Amino acid sequence: MERKNQALIAAYARTLREKRKAANLSQEELAFRTDLSMSYISFLETCRRQPTLTVMDAICRELGIPLAEFVSDVERAAVTHSAIKGA
């Protein structure tokens, strides 16, 4: 079983960036609101780190999105990306 699913990691990064921008938040503001560093938010958005479930929950709360909805959006983006890449 492959532990690094690059499509999923990239989908998370893209979805986080899109949702953050849709909420009109800078990386700095999201970091402040979630008690995370701006560098960490940047690393999440550039596929250099993977969040824990606790971090995902904190981010979703500040974005006003249910965690289940966010995960669903990430999954959909990963499947779409994989389908495009495989085409």
mmCIF file of C-alpha atoms in Angstrom:
data_model
loop_
_atom_site.group_PDB
_atom_site.id
_atom_site.type_symbol
_atom_site.label_atom_id
_atom_site.label_comp_id
_atom_site.label_asym_id
_atom_site.label_seq_id
_atom_site.Cartn_x
_atom_site.Cartn_y
_atom_site.Cartn_z
ATOM 1 C CA MET A 1 0.000 0.000 0.000
ATOM 2 C CA GLU A 2 1.365 3.363 -1.021
ATOM 3 C CA ARG A 3 1.538 5.756 1.915
ATOM 4 C CA LYS A 4 2.164 8.889 -0.149
ATOM 5 C CA ASN A 5 -0.798 9.679 -2.337
ATOM 6 C CA GLN A 6 0.478 12.684 -4.270
ATOM 7 C CA ALA A 7 -2.880 13.326 -5.946
ATOM 8 C CA LEU A 8 -4.592 13.497 -2.556
ATOM 9 C CA ILE A 9 -1.902 15.736 -1.053
ATOM 10 C CA ALA A 10 -2.079 18.099 -4.042
ATOM 11 C CA ALA A 11 -5.889 18.108 -3.908
ATOM 12 C CA TYR A 12 -5.781 19.049 -0.221
ATOM 13 C CA ALA A 13 -3.371 21.901 -0.956
ATOM 14 C CA ARG A 14 -5.487 23.256 -3.831
ATOM 15 C CA THR A 15 -8.734 22.945 -1.887
ATOM 16 C CA LEU A 16 -7.291 24.674 1.169
ATOM 17 C CA ARG A 17 -5.980 27.559 -0.936
ATOM 18 C CA GLU A 18 -9.303 27.934 -2.775
ATOM 19 C CA LYS A 19 -11.392 27.846 0.414
ATOM 20 C CA ARG A 20 -9.066 30.267 2.209
ATOM 21 C CA LYS A 21 -9.214 32.736 -0.654
ATOM 22 C CA ALA A 22 -13.004 32.353 -0.923
ATOM 23 C CA ALA A 23 -13.176 33.302 2.762
ATOM 24 C CA ASN A 24 -11.051 36.387 1.978
ATOM 25 C CA LEU A 25 -8.363 35.318 4.428
ATOM 26 C CA SER A 26 -4.629 35.676 4.007
ATOM 27 C CA GLN A 27 -2.362 32.857 5.102
ATOM 28 C CA GLU A 28 -1.330 35.100 7.970
ATOM 29 C CA GLU A 29 -4.916 35.680 9.135
ATOM 30 C CA LEU A 30 -5.817 31.991 8.901
ATOM 31 C CA ALA A 31 -2.659 31.118 10.831
ATOM 32 C CA PHE A 32 -3.531 33.629 13.552
ATOM 33 C CA ARG A 33 -7.110 32.384 13.859
ATOM 34 C CA THR A 34 -6.039 28.729 14.073
ATOM 35 C CA ASP A 35 -2.999 29.302 16.313
ATOM 36 C CA LEU A 36 -0.718 27.903 13.609
ATOM 37 C CA SER A 37 2.267 29.552 11.970
ATOM 38 C CA MET A 38 1.975 31.258 8.624
ATOM 39 C CA SER A 39 4.825 29.049 7.409
ATOM 40 C CA TYR A 40 2.814 25.948 8.279
ATOM 41 C CA ILE A 41 -0.220 27.209 6.349
ATOM 42 C CA SER A 42 2.092 27.915 3.413
ATOM 43 C CA PHE A 43 3.604 24.423 3.692
ATOM 44 C CA LEU A 44 0.098 22.905 3.638
ATOM 45 C CA GLU A 45 -0.771 24.868 0.513
ATOM 46 C CA THR A 46 2.438 23.860 -1.267
ATOM 47 C CA CYS A 47 2.329 20.126 -0.460
ATOM 48 C CA ARG A 48 5.307 20.294 1.896
ATOM 49 C CA ARG A 49 3.305 19.222 4.968
ATOM 50 C CA GLN A 50 0.260 17.089 5.634
ATOM 51 C CA PRO A 51 -2.194 18.152 8.337
ATOM 52 C CA THR A 52 -3.381 16.157 11.299
ATOM 53 C CA LEU A 53 -7.093 15.673 11.771
ATOM 54 C CA THR A 54 -6.998 18.225 14.599
ATOM 55 C CA VAL A 55 -5.392 20.821 12.314
ATOM 56 C CA MET A 56 -7.919 20.095 9.569
ATOM 57 C CA ASP A 57 -10.747 20.584 12.052
ATOM 58 C CA ALA A 58 -9.330 23.910 13.297
ATOM 59 C CA ILE A 59 -8.899 25.188 9.744
ATOM 60 C CA CYS A 60 -12.394 24.130 8.706
ATOM 61 C CA ARG A 61 -13.922 25.823 11.754
ATOM 62 C CA GLU A 62 -12.237 29.104 10.842
ATOM 63 C CA LEU A 63 -13.280 28.759 7.210
ATOM 64 C CA GLY A 64 -16.859 28.047 8.294
ATOM 65 C CA ILE A 65 -16.928 24.714 6.459
ATOM 66 C CA PRO A 66 -17.907 21.369 7.991
ATOM 67 C CA LEU A 67 -14.934 19.015 8.066
ATOM 68 C CA ALA A 68 -16.890 16.328 6.196
ATOM 69 C CA GLU A 69 -17.684 18.771 3.387
ATOM 70 C CA PHE A 70 -14.045 19.844 3.119
ATOM 71 C CA VAL A 71 -12.835 16.235 2.979
ATOM 72 C CA SER A 72 -15.449 15.486 0.325
ATOM 73 C CA ASP A 73 -14.214 18.442 -1.740
ATOM 74 C CA VAL A 74 -10.611 17.220 -1.401
ATOM 75 C CA GLU A 75 -11.605 13.712 -2.433
ATOM 76 C CA ARG A 76 -13.509 15.014 -5.447
ATOM 77 C CA ALA A 77 -10.536 17.173 -6.474
ATOM 78 C CA ALA A 78 -8.150 14.205 -6.131
ATOM 79 C CA VAL A 79 -10.355 11.971 -8.269
ATOM 80 C CA THR A 80 -10.786 14.692 -10.883
ATOM 81 C CA HIS A 81 -7.034 15.359 -10.977
ATOM 82 C CA SER A 82 -6.248 11.644 -11.280
ATOM 83 C CA ALA A 83 -8.775 11.257 -14.098
ATOM 84 C CA ILE A 84 -7.310 14.218 -15.990
ATOM 85 C CA LYS A 85 -3.766 12.999 -15.453
ATOM 86 C CA GLY A 86 -4.685 9.495 -16.601
ATOM 87 C CA ALA A 87 -6.472 10.756 -19.733
#
